[in-house]
mmCIF file of C-alpha atoms in Angstrom:
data_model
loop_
_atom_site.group_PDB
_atom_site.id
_atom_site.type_symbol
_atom_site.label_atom_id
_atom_site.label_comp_id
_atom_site.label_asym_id
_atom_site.label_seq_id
_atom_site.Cartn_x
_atom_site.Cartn_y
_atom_site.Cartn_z
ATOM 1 C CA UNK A 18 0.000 0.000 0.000
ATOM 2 C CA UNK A 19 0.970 3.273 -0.710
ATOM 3 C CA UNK A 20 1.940 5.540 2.445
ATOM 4 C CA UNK A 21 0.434 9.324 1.634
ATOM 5 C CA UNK A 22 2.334 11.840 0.219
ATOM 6 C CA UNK A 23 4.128 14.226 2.726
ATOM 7 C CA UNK A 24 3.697 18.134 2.304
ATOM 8 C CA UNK A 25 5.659 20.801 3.946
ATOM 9 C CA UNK A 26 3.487 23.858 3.787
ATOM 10 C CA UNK A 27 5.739 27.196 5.419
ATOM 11 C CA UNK A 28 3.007 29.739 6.455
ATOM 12 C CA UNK A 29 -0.063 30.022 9.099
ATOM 13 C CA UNK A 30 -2.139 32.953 7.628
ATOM 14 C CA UNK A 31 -4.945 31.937 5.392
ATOM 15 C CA UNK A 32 -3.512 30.580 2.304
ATOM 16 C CA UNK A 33 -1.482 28.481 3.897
ATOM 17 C CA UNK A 34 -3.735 27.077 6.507
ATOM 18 C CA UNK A 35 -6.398 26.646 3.753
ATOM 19 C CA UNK A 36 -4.147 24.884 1.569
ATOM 20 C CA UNK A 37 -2.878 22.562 4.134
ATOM 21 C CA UNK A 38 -6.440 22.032 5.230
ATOM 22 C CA UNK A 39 -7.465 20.857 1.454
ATOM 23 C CA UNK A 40 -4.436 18.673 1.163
ATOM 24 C CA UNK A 41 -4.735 17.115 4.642
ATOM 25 C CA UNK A 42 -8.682 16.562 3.029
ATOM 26 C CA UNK A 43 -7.009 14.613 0.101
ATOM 27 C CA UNK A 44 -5.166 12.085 3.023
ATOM 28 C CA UNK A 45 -1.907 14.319 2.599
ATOM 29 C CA UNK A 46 0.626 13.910 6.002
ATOM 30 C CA UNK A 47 0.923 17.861 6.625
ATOM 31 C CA UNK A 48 3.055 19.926 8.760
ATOM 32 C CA UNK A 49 2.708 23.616 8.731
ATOM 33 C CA UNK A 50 6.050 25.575 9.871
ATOM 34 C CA UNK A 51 5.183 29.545 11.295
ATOM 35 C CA UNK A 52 7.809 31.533 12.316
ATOM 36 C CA UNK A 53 5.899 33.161 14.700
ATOM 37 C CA UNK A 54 2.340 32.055 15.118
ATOM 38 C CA UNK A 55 -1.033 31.003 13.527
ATOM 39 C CA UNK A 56 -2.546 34.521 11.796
ATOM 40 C CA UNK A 57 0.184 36.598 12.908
ATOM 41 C CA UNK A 58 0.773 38.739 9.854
ATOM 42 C CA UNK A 59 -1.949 39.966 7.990
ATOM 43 C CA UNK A 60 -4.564 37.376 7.716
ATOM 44 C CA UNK A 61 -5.026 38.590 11.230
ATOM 45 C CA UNK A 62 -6.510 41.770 10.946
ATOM 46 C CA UNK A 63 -10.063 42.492 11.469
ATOM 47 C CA UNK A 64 -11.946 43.337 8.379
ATOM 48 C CA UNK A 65 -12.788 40.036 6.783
ATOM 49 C CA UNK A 66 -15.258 41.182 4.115
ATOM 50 C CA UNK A 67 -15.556 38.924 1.362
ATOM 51 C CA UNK A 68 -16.419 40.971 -1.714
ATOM 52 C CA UNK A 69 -16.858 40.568 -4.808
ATOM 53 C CA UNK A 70 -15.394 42.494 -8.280
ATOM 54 C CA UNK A 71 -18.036 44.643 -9.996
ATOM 55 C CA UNK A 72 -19.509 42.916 -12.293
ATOM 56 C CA UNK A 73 -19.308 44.677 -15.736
ATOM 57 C CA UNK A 74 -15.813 44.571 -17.830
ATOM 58 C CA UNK A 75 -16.159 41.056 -16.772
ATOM 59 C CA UNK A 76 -12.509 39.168 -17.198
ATOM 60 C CA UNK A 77 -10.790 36.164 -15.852
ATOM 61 C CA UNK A 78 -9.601 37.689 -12.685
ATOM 62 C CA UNK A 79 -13.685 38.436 -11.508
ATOM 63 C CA UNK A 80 -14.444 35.190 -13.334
ATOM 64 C CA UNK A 81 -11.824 33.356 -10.854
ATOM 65 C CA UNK A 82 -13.018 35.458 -7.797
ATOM 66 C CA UNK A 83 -16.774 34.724 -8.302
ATOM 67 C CA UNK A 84 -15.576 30.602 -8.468
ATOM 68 C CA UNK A 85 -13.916 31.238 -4.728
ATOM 69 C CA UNK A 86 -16.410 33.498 -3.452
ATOM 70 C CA UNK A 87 -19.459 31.139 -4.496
ATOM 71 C CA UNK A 88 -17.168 28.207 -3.201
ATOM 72 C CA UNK A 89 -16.631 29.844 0.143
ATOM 73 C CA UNK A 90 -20.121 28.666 2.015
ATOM 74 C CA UNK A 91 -19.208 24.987 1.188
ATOM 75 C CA UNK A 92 -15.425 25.180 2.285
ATOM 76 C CA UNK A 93 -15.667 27.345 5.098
ATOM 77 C CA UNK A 94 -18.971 24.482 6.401
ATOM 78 C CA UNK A 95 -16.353 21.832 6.173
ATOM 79 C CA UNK A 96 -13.974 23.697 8.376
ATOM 80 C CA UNK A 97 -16.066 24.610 10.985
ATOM 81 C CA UNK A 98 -17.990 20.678 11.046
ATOM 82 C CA UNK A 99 -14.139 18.915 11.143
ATOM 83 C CA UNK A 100 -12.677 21.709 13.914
ATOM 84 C CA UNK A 101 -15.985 22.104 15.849
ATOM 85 C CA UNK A 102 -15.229 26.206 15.805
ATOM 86 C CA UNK A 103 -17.088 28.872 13.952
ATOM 87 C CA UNK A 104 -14.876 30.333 11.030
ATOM 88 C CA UNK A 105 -17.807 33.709 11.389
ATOM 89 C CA UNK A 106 -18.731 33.361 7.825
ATOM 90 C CA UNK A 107 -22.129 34.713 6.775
ATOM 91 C CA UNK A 108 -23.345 35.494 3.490
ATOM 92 C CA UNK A 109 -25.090 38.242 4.272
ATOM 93 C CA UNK A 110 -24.844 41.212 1.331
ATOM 94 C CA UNK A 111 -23.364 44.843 1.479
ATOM 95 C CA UNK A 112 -25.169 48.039 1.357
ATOM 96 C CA UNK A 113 -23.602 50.868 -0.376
ATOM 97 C CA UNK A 114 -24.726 54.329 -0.238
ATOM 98 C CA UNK A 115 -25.514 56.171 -3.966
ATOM 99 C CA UNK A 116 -24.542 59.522 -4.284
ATOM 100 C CA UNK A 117 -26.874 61.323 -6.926
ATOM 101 C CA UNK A 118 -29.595 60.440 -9.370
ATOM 102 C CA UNK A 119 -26.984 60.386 -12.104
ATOM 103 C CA UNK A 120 -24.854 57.697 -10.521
ATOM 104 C CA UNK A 121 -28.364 55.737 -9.946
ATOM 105 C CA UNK A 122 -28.917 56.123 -13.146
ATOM 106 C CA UNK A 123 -25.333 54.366 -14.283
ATOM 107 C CA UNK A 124 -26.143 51.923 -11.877
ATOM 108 C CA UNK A 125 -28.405 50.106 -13.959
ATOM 109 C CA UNK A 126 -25.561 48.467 -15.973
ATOM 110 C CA UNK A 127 -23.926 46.930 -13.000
ATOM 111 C CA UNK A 128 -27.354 45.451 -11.847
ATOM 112 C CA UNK A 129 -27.605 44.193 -15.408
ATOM 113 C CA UNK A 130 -24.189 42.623 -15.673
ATOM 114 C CA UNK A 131 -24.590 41.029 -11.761
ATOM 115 C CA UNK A 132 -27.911 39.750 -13.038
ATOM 116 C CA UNK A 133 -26.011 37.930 -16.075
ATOM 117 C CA UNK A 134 -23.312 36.968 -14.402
ATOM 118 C CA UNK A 135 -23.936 35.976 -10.774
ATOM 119 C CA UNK A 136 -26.326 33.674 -9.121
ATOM 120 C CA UNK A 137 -30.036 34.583 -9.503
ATOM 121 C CA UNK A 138 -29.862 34.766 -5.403
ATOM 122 C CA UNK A 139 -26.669 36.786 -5.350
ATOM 123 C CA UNK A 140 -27.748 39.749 -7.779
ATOM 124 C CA UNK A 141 -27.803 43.439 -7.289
ATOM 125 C CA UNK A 142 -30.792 46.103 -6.392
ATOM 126 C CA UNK A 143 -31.653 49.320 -5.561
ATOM 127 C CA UNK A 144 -33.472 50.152 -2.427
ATOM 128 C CA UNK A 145 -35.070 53.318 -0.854
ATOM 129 C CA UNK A 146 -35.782 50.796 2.259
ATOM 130 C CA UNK A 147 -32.896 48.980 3.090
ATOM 131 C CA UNK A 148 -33.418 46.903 6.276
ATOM 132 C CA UNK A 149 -30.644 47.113 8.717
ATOM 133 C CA UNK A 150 -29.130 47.773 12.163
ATOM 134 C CA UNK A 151 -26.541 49.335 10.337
ATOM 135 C CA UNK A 152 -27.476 51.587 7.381
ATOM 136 C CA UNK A 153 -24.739 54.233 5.821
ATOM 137 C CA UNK A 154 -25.975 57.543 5.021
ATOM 138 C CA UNK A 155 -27.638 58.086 2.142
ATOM 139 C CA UNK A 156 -27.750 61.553 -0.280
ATOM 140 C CA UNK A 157 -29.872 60.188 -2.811
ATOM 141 C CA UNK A 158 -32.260 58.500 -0.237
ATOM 142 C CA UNK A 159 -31.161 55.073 -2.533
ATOM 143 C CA UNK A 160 -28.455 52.555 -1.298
ATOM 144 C CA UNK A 161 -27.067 49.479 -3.773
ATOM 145 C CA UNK A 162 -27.186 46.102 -2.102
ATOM 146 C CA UNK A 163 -25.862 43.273 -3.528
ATOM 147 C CA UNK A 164 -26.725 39.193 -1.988
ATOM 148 C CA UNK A 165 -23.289 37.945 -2.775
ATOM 149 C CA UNK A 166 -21.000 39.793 -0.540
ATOM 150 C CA UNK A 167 -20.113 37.886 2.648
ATOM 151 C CA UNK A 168 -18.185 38.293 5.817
ATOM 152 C CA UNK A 169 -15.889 36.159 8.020
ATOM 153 C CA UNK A 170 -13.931 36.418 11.236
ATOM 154 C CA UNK A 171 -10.117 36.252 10.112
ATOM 155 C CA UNK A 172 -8.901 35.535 13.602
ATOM 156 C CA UNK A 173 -11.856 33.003 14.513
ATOM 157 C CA UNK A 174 -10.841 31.461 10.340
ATOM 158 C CA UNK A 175 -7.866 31.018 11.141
ATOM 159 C CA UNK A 176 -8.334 29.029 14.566
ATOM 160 C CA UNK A 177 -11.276 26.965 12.787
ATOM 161 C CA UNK A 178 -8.799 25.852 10.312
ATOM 162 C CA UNK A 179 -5.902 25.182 12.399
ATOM 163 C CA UNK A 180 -8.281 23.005 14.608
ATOM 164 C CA UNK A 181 -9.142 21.430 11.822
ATOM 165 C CA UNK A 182 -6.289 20.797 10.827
ATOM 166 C CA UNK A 183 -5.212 19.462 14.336
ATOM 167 C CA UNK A 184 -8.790 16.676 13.744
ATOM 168 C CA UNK A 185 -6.937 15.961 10.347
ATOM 169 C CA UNK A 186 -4.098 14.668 12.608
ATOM 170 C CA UNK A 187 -1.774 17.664 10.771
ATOM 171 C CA UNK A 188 0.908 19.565 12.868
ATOM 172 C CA UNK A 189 1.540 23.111 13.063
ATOM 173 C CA UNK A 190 4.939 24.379 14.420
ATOM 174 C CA UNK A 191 4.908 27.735 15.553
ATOM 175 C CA UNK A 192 7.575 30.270 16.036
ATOM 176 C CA UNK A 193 10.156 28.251 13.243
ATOM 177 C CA UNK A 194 11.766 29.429 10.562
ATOM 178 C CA UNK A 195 11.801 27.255 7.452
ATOM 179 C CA UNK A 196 15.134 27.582 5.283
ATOM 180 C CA UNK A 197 14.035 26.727 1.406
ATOM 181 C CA UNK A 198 17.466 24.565 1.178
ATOM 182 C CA UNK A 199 16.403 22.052 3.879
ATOM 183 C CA UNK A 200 12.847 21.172 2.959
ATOM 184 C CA UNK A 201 12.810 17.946 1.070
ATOM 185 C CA UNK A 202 9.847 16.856 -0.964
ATOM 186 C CA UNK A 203 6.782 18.636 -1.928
ATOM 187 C CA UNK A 204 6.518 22.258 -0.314
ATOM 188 C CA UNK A 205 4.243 25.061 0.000
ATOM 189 C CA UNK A 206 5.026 28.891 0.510
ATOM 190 C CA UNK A 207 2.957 31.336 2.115
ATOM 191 C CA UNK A 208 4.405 33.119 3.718
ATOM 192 C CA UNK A 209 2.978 37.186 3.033
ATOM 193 C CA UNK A 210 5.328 39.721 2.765
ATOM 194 C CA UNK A 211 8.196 37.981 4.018
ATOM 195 C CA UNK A 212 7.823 35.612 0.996
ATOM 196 C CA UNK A 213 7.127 38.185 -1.237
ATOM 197 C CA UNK A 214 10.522 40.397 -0.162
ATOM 198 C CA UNK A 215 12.010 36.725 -0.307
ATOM 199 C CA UNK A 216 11.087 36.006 -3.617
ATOM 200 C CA UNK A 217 12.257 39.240 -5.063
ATOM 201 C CA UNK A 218 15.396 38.751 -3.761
ATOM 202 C CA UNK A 219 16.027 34.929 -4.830
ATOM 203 C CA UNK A 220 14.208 35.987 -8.288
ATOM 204 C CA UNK A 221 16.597 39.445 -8.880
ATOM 205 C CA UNK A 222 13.535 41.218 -9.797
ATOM 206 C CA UNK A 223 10.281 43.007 -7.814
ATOM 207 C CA UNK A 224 7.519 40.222 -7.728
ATOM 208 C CA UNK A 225 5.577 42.268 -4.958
ATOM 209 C CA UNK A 226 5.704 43.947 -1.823
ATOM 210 C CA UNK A 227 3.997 44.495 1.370
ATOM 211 C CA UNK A 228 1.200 47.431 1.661
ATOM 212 C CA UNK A 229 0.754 48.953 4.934
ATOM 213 C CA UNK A 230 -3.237 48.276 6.248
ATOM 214 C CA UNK A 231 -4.986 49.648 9.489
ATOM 215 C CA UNK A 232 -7.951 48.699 11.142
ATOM 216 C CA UNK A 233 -10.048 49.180 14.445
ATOM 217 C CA UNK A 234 -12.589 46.780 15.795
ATOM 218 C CA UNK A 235 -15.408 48.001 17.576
ATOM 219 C CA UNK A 236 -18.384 47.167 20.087
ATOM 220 C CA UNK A 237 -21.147 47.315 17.831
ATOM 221 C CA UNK A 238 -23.585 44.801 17.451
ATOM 222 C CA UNK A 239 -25.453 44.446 14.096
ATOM 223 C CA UNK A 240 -24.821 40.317 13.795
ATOM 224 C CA UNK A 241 -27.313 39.779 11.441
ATOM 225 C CA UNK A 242 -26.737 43.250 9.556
ATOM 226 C CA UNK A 243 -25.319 43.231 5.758
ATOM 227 C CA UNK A 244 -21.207 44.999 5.754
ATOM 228 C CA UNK A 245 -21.246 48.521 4.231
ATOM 229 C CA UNK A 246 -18.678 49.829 1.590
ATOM 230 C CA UNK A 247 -18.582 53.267 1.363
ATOM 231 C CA UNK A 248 -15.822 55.909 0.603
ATOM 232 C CA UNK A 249 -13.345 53.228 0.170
ATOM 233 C CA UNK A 250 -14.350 51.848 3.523
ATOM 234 C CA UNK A 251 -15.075 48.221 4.683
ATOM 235 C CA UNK A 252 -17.739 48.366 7.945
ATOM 236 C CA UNK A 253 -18.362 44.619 8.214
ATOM 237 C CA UNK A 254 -20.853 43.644 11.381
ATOM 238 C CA UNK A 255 -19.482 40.173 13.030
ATOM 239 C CA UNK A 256 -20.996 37.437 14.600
ATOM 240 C CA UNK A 257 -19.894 38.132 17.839
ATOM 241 C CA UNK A 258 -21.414 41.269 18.206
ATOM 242 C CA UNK A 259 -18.261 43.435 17.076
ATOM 243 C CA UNK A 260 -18.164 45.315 14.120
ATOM 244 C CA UNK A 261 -14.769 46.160 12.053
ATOM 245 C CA UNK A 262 -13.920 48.725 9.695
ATOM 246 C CA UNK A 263 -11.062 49.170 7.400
ATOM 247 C CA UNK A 264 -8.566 49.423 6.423
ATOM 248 C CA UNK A 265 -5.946 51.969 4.721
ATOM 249 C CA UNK A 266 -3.557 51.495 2.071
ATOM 250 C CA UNK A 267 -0.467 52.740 2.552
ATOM 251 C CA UNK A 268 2.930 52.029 0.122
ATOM 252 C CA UNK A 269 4.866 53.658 2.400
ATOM 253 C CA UNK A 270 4.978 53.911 5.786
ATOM 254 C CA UNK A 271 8.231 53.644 9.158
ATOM 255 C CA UNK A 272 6.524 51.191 10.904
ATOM 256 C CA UNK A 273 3.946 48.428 10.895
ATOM 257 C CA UNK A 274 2.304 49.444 14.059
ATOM 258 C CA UNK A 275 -1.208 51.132 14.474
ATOM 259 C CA UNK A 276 -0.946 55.120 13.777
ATOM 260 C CA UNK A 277 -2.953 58.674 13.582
ATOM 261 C CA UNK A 278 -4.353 56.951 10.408
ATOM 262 C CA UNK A 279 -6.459 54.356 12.103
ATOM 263 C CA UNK A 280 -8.096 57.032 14.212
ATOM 264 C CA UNK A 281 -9.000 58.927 10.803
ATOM 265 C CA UNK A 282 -10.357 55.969 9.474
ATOM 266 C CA UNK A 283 -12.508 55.653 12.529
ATOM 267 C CA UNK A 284 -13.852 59.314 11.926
ATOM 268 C CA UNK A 285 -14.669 58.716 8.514
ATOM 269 C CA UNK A 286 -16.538 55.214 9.789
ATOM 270 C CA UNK A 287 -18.626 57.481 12.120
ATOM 271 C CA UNK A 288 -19.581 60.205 9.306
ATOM 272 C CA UNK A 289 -20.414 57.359 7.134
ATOM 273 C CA UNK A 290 -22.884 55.593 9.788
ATOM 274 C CA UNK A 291 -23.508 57.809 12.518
ATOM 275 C CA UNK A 292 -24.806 54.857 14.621
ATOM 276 C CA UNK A 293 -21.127 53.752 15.333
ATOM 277 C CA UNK A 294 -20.678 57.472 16.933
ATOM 278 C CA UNK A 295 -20.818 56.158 20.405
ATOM 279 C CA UNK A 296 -19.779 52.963 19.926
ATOM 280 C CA UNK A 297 -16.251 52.016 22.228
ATOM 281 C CA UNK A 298 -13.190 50.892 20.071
ATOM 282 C CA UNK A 299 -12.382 47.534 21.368
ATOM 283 C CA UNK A 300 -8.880 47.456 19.445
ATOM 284 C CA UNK A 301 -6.814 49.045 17.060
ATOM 285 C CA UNK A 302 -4.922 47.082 13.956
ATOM 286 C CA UNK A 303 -1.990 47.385 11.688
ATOM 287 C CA UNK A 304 0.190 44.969 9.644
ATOM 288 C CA UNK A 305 1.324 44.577 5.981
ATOM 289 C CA UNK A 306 -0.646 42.788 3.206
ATOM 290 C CA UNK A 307 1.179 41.082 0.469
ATOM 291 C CA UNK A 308 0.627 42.199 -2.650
ATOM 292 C CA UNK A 309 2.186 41.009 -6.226
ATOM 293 C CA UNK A 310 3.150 43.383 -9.287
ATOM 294 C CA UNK A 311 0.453 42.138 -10.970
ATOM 295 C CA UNK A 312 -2.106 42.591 -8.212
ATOM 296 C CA UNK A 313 -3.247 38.968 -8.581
ATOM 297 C CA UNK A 314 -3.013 36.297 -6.114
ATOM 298 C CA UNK A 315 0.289 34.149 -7.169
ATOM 299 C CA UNK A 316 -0.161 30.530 -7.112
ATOM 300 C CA UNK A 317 3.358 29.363 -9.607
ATOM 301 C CA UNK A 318 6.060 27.291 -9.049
ATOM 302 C CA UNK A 319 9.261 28.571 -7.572
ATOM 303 C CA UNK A 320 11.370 28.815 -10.127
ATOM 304 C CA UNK A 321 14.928 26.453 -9.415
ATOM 305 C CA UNK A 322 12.903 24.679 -6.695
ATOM 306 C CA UNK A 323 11.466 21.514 -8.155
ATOM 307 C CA UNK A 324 8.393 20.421 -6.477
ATOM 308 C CA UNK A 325 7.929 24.132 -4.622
ATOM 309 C CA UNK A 326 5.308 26.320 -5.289
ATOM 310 C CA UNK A 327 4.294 29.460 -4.222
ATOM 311 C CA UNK A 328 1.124 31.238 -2.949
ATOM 312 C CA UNK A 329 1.215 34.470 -1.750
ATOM 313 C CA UNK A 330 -0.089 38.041 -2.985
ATOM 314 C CA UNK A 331 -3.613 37.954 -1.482
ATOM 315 C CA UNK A 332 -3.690 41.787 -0.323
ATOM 316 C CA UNK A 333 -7.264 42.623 -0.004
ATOM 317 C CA UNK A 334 -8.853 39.536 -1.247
ATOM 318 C CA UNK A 335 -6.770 36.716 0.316
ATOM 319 C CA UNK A 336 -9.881 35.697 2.408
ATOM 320 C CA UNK A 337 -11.614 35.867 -0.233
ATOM 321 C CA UNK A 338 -9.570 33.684 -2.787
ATOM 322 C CA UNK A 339 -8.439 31.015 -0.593
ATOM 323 C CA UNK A 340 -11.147 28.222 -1.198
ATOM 324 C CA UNK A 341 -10.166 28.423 -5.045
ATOM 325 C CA UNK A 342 -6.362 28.845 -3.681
ATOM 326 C CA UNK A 343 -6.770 26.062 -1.446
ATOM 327 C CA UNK A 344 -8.229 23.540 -4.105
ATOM 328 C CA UNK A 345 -5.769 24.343 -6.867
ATOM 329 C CA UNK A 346 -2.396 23.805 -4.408
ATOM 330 C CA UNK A 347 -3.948 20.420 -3.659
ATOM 331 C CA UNK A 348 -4.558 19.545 -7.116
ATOM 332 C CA UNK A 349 -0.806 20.823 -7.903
ATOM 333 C CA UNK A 350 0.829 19.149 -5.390
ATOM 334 C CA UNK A 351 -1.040 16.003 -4.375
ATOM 335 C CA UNK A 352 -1.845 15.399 -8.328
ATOM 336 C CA UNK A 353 1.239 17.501 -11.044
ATOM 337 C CA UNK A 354 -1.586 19.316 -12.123
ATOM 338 C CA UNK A 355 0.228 22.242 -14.433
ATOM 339 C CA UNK A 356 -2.210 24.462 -15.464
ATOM 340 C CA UNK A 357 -2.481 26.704 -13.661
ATOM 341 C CA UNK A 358 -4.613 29.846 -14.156
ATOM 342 C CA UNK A 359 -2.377 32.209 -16.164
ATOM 343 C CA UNK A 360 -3.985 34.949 -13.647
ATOM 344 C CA UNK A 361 -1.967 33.415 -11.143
ATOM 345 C CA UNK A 362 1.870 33.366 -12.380
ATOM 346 C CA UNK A 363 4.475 34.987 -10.814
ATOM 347 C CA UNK A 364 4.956 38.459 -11.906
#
């Protein structure tokens, strides 16, 4: 009999947790190697809003995202029925504000194209009456909901899965750092900015680089509420009665610690739904979110390193992406599979 396949996977935020979790699915022996420990860069933030691409100009990128995001109920099910702990997902929509007449108006395309290309259940609308705990200010007296947009905990995903893993009789090793020339056999890497600076020094070239991101978490309760975008702004209501907002984007910053900025962004949360105004700020977050040249998700093989592959480069859709991310490492390593989405190559 054959014994199964052993797979190295170097990384504990969400690709790498959710890749180990669908090859430990597919029988794999896994062990997971963190340098520091389970979520610590930025898969653990607060934001966790899994939205979608608009839905006109459609192209493979929003083609690939819709697969994950439609996948997502399904995978993120099995995690929480094998670990026993609740990952906070919710498919729940997203209400977002319209400005003017004029943009309602223009609107009417995107409802079109979501009607054509999402599920009849998912689609787009316009409301004068949107029910909610949690409803953004309005000029037009119109907001735009959408039912595909969902939400997720990234700090409860990340413990689901590596419980999950733990039922899957996987190890994790925290606070180890994995050296590319001693791994034998199949490997994964994701390992967020670190990999990405990593990479571009192996590679001689810029593959990505890490973008700064703030957020705040705070104690507001809206559970059953649909997320508002708004302004650039993420205000997702959580399960647990918290509700975050984020996050900045910021190419250049000293540090990678919570700043001035996070208290604007909490400002401009409170102008956008004055019901937050008196809400307390339970905690404040910053880190840096890895994001490729080509500002698509990388999931490639590492070039010189037979049998490694690389995925990294979620940045503000990691979450979002790492069902589909999950599934296709599994069916590269576990099965040779070579084709790739082109999407996905390394910069």
């Amino acid at each position: 009999m054959t014994s199964p396949p052993r797979i190295t996977v170097i990384g504990a935020g969400v690709f790498g947790l959710a890749s180990a979790f669908a090859l430990a699915r597919r029988g794999a022996r896994v062990t997971v190697i963190e340098e520091r420990q389970v979520g610590a860069g930025s898969s653990g933030g607060h934001v966790g809003a899994l939205a979608p691409h608009a839905p006109e100009n459609w192209n493979d990128k929003k083609a690939l995202q819709l697969a994950s995001l439609l996948a997502a109920r399904d995978f993120w099910a099995d995690v929480a029925h094998v670990s026993g702990r609740d990952p906070g997902y919710a498919r729940l929509g997203r209400l977002q504000p319209v400005p003017d007449a004029a943009t309602a108006d223009r609107l009417a395309a995107r409802i079109e194209a979501a009607r054509l290309r999402w599920p009849a259940d998912c689609g787009m609308s316009l409301t004068d009456r949107p029910e909610s705990a949690l409803v953004p200010d309005s000029p037009s007296g119109l907001w735009l909901r959408d039912g595909l947009t969902a939400r997720l905990s990234p700090r409860a995903a990340c413990a689901a899965l590596a419980g999950a893993l733990d039922a899957l009789g996987a190890r994790i090793i925290e606070g180890h750092r994995a050296d590319p020339d001693l791994i034998e056999g199949p490997a994964l890497w994701a390992c967020g900015t670190p990999g990405l600076l990593r990479l571009n020094e192996d590679l001689g070239r810029k593959v990505g680089q890490g973008v700064k991101g703030q957020s705040a978490l705070l104690d507001f309760a809206a559970p059953h509420s649909p997320q508002v975008f708004a302004d650039g702004l993420h205000i997702v209501p959580h399960a647990d009665g918290t509700t975050a907002i984020g996050s900045t984007s910021e190419n250049s910053y000293d540090h990678d610690r919570p700043d001035d900025q996070v208290l604007a962004l909490i400002q401009r949360a409170h102008a956008i739904c004055p019901a937050l105004n008196e809400a307390p700020v339970i905690e404040t977050w910053a880190g840096l979110r890895p994001r490729a040249q080509s500002r698509a998700p990388v999931l490639a093989p590492w070039p010189g390193r037979p049998g490694h592959l690389i995925a990294n480069g979620g940045f503000k859709i990691g979450f979002g992406m790492a069902p589909l991310i999950a599934d296709l490492a599994a069916r590269a390593l576990l099965d040779g599979q070579t084709d790739l989405p082109r999407l996905f190559a390394l910069p």
